[in-house]
Amino acid sequence: MSSSAARTLGVLNHVAQSERPIGVTEIARSLSLSPASVFRSLDALLRAGLISRYRESSRYVSGPTAERLRRSVVARFRLREICLPYLRQLASISGDAVSLYMRVGWYAARICSVPGTSELTSLPLVRHPAPLGETAAGKAILAHLPKAQAAAYRKWAASLTKGRSEPKAIAFPLRAQERAVAAISIETSAPMTPEQLNGCSQVVANIEALAAAQPMLFGGLFDHLDPDLIVF
């Protein structure tokens, strides 16, 4: 890969990871690049539809092509469609937003969300994947990995700087063949009652019963890859 292509991919990744529209100067400072180099990369990404100008300003967000690619990958997770009815049940019981996370390498990636009945706004469809140890859902997956994989994760994570933490949440692992392949996170706005917790636990148990009956439906797209090779 040429240095210009690598630079352009770096700029694209930086725009995609930003939780707000971002400008040339900020990108250049973060990536230690000249503003002129960043502008050339942004221009190429704009022409490819991978980024867009935010409301015709000088700031940038992910573009329609990147969003289509992202949604096409998310749609390939069969567990998403299987779990949606259960996520709606959990949102109804808890009153809070509920998200499904899949394990992708050493990361937990949110692949769908259902707004709770008490939510004024809905959560984004996906978020940038975070290392397993940085979110409630990721920790639920990590706690149910085989010992060898958990040790491999700790070795991989030792080189990372501490990331952002997720808002207060309760997470339930989804286990298939005695390992966690996914997790459901409930963004708790207030402590749940025992009745709510019992109801949510029963819904999760129903999903795991389905996983026991049809484990192939719960496979990940990237399970065949070495987790150390997957980078976001």
Short mmCIF file of C-alpha atoms in Angstrom, two decimals:
data_model
loop_
_atom_site.label_atom_id
_atom_site.label_comp_id
_atom_site.label_asym_id
_atom_site.label_seq_id
_atom_site.Cartn_x
_atom_site.Cartn_y
_atom_site.Cartn_z
CA MET A 1 0.00 0.00 0.00
CA SER A 2 1.36 3.43 -0.94
CA SER A 3 1.94 6.07 1.71
CA SER A 4 -0.83 8.28 0.25
CA ALA A 5 -3.33 5.39 0.32
CA ALA A 6 -2.38 4.58 3.91
CA ARG A 7 -2.77 8.25 4.84
CA THR A 8 -6.19 8.41 3.19
CA LEU A 9 -7.35 5.28 5.02
CA GLY A 10 -6.10 6.80 8.26
CA VAL A 11 -8.11 9.96 7.63
CA LEU A 12 -11.21 7.90 6.78
CA ASN A 13 -10.83 5.88 9.98
CA HIS A 14 -10.44 9.07 12.02
CA VAL A 15 -13.62 10.60 10.55
CA ALA A 16 -15.55 7.35 11.07
CA GLN A 17 -14.46 7.10 14.71
CA SER A 18 -15.30 10.68 15.58
CA GLU A 19 -18.57 11.07 17.48
CA ARG A 20 -19.08 14.55 16.00
CA PRO A 21 -18.32 16.34 12.72
CA ILE A 22 -14.60 16.97 12.46
CA GLY A 23 -12.51 19.50 10.52
CA VAL A 24 -9.21 19.53 8.63
CA THR A 25 -7.15 21.19 11.36
CA GLU A 26 -8.31 18.79 14.05
CA ILE A 27 -7.62 15.75 11.86
CA ALA A 28 -4.18 17.05 10.91
CA ARG A 29 -3.27 17.67 14.54
CA SER A 30 -4.49 14.24 15.70
CA LEU A 31 -2.70 12.34 12.92
CA SER A 32 0.43 14.54 12.84
CA LEU A 33 -0.14 15.38 9.18
CA SER A 34 -0.04 18.64 7.28
CA PRO A 35 -3.43 20.29 6.64
CA ALA A 36 -2.69 20.13 2.89
CA SER A 37 -2.19 16.35 3.00
CA VAL A 38 -5.38 15.91 5.02
CA PHE A 39 -7.32 18.09 2.58
CA ARG A 40 -6.15 15.98 -0.38
CA SER A 41 -7.24 12.80 1.40
CA LEU A 42 -10.60 14.32 2.31
CA ASP A 43 -11.15 15.39 -1.28
CA ALA A 44 -10.52 11.83 -2.52
CA LEU A 45 -12.86 10.41 0.13
CA LEU A 46 -15.54 12.95 -0.76
CA ARG A 47 -15.42 11.98 -4.44
CA ALA A 48 -15.77 8.30 -3.46
CA GLY A 49 -18.77 9.03 -1.25
CA LEU A 50 -16.99 7.65 1.81
CA ILE A 51 -17.36 10.94 3.70
CA SER A 52 -19.69 13.94 3.41
CA ARG A 53 -19.58 17.57 4.40
CA TYR A 54 -21.66 18.19 7.51
CA ARG A 55 -24.46 20.56 6.47
CA GLU A 56 -22.24 22.08 3.76
CA SER A 57 -19.74 23.21 6.40
CA SER A 58 -15.97 22.65 6.54
CA ARG A 59 -16.47 19.66 8.85
CA TYR A 60 -16.88 16.04 7.81
CA VAL A 61 -18.85 12.91 8.72
CA SER A 62 -19.11 9.41 7.25
CA GLY A 63 -20.64 9.42 3.76
CA PRO A 64 -23.37 7.39 2.06
CA THR A 65 -20.99 4.80 0.58
CA ALA A 66 -19.41 4.09 3.97
CA GLU A 67 -22.87 3.85 5.55
CA ARG A 68 -24.06 1.38 2.89
CA LEU A 69 -20.96 -0.77 3.46
CA ARG A 70 -21.50 -0.65 7.21
CA ARG A 71 -25.16 -1.62 6.94
CA SER A 72 -24.41 -4.43 4.49
CA VAL A 73 -21.98 -5.95 7.00
CA VAL A 74 -24.41 -5.54 9.89
CA ALA A 75 -27.18 -7.20 7.85
CA ARG A 76 -25.02 -10.34 7.48
CA PHE A 77 -25.19 -11.02 11.24
CA ARG A 78 -28.07 -13.50 11.34
CA LEU A 79 -28.34 -13.07 15.09
CA ARG A 80 -29.59 -9.53 14.58
CA GLU A 81 -32.91 -10.56 13.04
CA ILE A 82 -33.28 -13.49 15.44
CA CYS A 83 -32.84 -11.28 18.50
CA LEU A 84 -34.89 -8.23 17.51
CA PRO A 85 -38.21 -9.56 18.91
CA TYR A 86 -36.44 -10.44 22.17
CA LEU A 87 -34.79 -7.00 22.34
CA ARG A 88 -38.23 -5.41 22.05
CA GLN A 89 -39.45 -7.58 24.93
CA LEU A 90 -36.51 -6.46 27.06
CA ALA A 91 -37.13 -2.79 26.21
CA SER A 92 -40.76 -3.22 27.22
CA ILE A 93 -39.85 -4.89 30.53
CA SER A 94 -37.05 -2.49 31.50
CA GLY A 95 -38.32 0.71 29.90
CA ASP A 96 -34.75 1.38 28.74
CA ALA A 97 -32.86 1.18 25.46
CA VAL A 98 -31.53 -2.30 24.67
CA SER A 99 -28.59 -3.16 22.40
CA LEU A 100 -27.19 -6.34 20.90
CA TYR A 101 -23.40 -6.65 20.76
CA MET A 102 -21.50 -9.27 18.77
CA ARG A 103 -17.93 -10.29 19.43
CA VAL A 104 -15.63 -9.34 16.54
CA GLY A 105 -12.11 -10.42 17.38
CA TRP A 106 -11.24 -8.80 20.71
CA TYR A 107 -13.95 -6.15 20.26
CA ALA A 108 -17.64 -5.87 21.07
CA ALA A 109 -19.57 -4.31 18.18
CA ARG A 110 -23.12 -3.02 18.62
CA ILE A 111 -25.13 -4.30 15.66
CA CYS A 112 -28.63 -3.14 16.60
CA SER A 113 -30.53 -1.18 19.24
CA VAL A 114 -34.14 -0.83 20.33
CA PRO A 115 -35.24 2.37 22.11
CA GLY A 116 -36.87 1.96 25.50
CA THR A 117 -40.35 3.20 26.30
CA SER A 118 -38.86 5.92 28.53
CA GLU A 119 -36.27 7.04 25.96
CA LEU A 120 -36.68 10.44 24.31
CA THR A 121 -34.17 9.58 21.61
CA SER A 122 -33.09 6.30 20.11
CA LEU A 123 -29.54 5.00 20.13
CA PRO A 124 -27.50 4.85 16.91
CA LEU A 125 -27.78 1.60 14.96
CA VAL A 126 -24.10 0.85 15.43
CA ARG A 127 -21.17 2.30 17.28
CA HIS A 128 -17.46 2.00 16.73
CA PRO A 129 -16.43 -1.36 18.22
CA ALA A 130 -14.73 -1.13 21.62
CA PRO A 131 -12.33 -3.63 23.22
CA LEU A 132 -14.19 -6.28 25.21
CA GLY A 133 -12.98 -4.92 28.54
CA GLU A 134 -14.36 -1.40 27.96
CA THR A 135 -18.13 -1.92 27.84
CA ALA A 136 -20.65 -3.78 29.97
CA ALA A 137 -21.59 -6.01 27.02
CA GLY A 138 -17.94 -6.71 26.19
CA LYS A 139 -17.22 -7.67 29.80
CA ALA A 140 -20.18 -10.05 29.76
CA ILE A 141 -18.71 -11.76 26.68
CA LEU A 142 -15.19 -11.75 28.13
CA ALA A 143 -16.34 -13.39 31.38
CA HIS A 144 -17.64 -16.39 29.45
CA LEU A 145 -14.74 -16.98 27.07
CA PRO A 146 -12.58 -20.09 27.45
CA LYS A 147 -9.61 -19.49 29.77
CA ALA A 148 -7.10 -19.58 26.93
CA GLN A 149 -8.99 -16.94 24.93
CA ALA A 150 -9.46 -14.74 28.01
CA ALA A 151 -5.71 -14.90 28.66
CA ALA A 152 -5.00 -14.06 25.01
CA TYR A 153 -7.32 -11.06 25.27
CA ARG A 154 -5.55 -9.76 28.39
CA LYS A 155 -2.20 -10.02 26.61
CA TRP A 156 -3.61 -8.13 23.61
CA ALA A 157 -5.31 -5.49 25.79
CA ALA A 158 -2.18 -4.81 27.85
CA SER A 159 -0.80 -2.69 25.02
CA LEU A 160 -3.90 -0.49 24.78
CA THR A 161 -4.53 2.82 26.46
CA LYS A 162 -7.68 3.02 28.52
CA GLY A 163 -10.68 3.78 26.31
CA ARG A 164 -14.03 5.39 26.90
CA SER A 165 -16.48 3.68 29.22
CA GLU A 166 -20.08 3.01 28.33
CA PRO A 167 -22.94 4.71 30.18
CA LYS A 168 -24.34 2.75 33.14
CA ALA A 169 -25.70 -0.54 31.85
CA ILE A 170 -26.64 -4.09 32.75
CA ALA A 171 -25.41 -6.76 30.35
CA PHE A 172 -26.36 -10.39 29.79
CA PRO A 173 -24.09 -12.78 27.86
CA LEU A 174 -25.59 -14.88 25.06
CA ARG A 175 -23.94 -18.29 25.18
CA ALA A 176 -23.83 -20.96 22.51
CA GLN A 177 -21.86 -24.18 22.94
CA GLU A 178 -20.63 -23.01 26.38
CA ARG A 179 -19.06 -19.77 25.17
CA ALA A 180 -20.33 -16.22 24.85
CA VAL A 181 -20.82 -15.17 21.23
CA ALA A 182 -22.75 -11.98 21.96
CA ALA A 183 -24.27 -9.92 24.75
CA ILE A 184 -27.34 -7.80 25.34
CA SER A 185 -26.87 -4.48 27.11
CA ILE A 186 -29.66 -2.52 28.79
CA GLU A 187 -28.88 1.20 29.29
CA THR A 188 -30.33 1.56 32.77
CA SER A 189 -31.84 4.95 33.60
CA ALA A 190 -32.77 3.72 37.11
CA PRO A 191 -32.21 0.54 39.15
CA MET A 192 -34.41 -2.31 37.96
CA THR A 193 -36.88 -3.97 40.26
CA PRO A 194 -36.47 -7.69 41.07
CA GLU A 195 -39.48 -8.37 38.85
CA GLN A 196 -37.85 -6.55 35.93
CA LEU A 197 -34.55 -8.39 36.44
CA ASN A 198 -36.32 -11.73 36.57
CA GLY A 199 -38.31 -10.91 33.44
CA CYS A 200 -35.16 -9.86 31.55
CA SER A 201 -33.30 -12.97 32.70
CA GLN A 202 -36.12 -15.16 31.39
CA VAL A 203 -36.03 -13.48 27.96
CA VAL A 204 -32.27 -14.03 27.76
CA ALA A 205 -32.75 -17.66 28.82
CA ASN A 206 -35.20 -18.08 25.93
CA ILE A 207 -32.58 -16.78 23.48
CA GLU A 208 -29.96 -19.15 24.88
CA ALA A 209 -32.40 -22.05 24.56
CA LEU A 210 -32.66 -21.18 20.87
CA ALA A 211 -28.86 -21.06 20.67
CA ALA A 212 -28.65 -24.55 22.18
CA ALA A 213 -31.13 -25.87 19.62
CA GLN A 214 -29.63 -24.10 16.58
CA PRO A 215 -26.00 -23.12 17.35
CA MET A 216 -25.18 -22.43 13.69
CA LEU A 217 -27.48 -19.39 13.78
CA PHE A 218 -25.25 -17.83 16.43
CA GLY A 219 -21.93 -17.98 14.59
CA GLY A 220 -19.94 -14.80 13.98
CA LEU A 221 -18.82 -13.56 10.57
CA PHE A 222 -15.20 -13.31 11.65
CA ASP A 223 -14.81 -16.30 13.97
CA HIS A 224 -12.38 -17.92 11.52
CA LEU A 225 -9.90 -15.03 11.81
CA ASP A 226 -7.12 -14.62 14.37
CA PRO A 227 -8.49 -11.99 16.82
CA ASP A 228 -5.10 -10.26 16.93
CA LEU A 229 -5.45 -9.46 13.20
CA ILE A 230 -8.76 -7.60 13.55
CA VAL A 231 -8.21 -3.87 14.08
CA PHE A 232 -10.71 -1.01 14.25
#
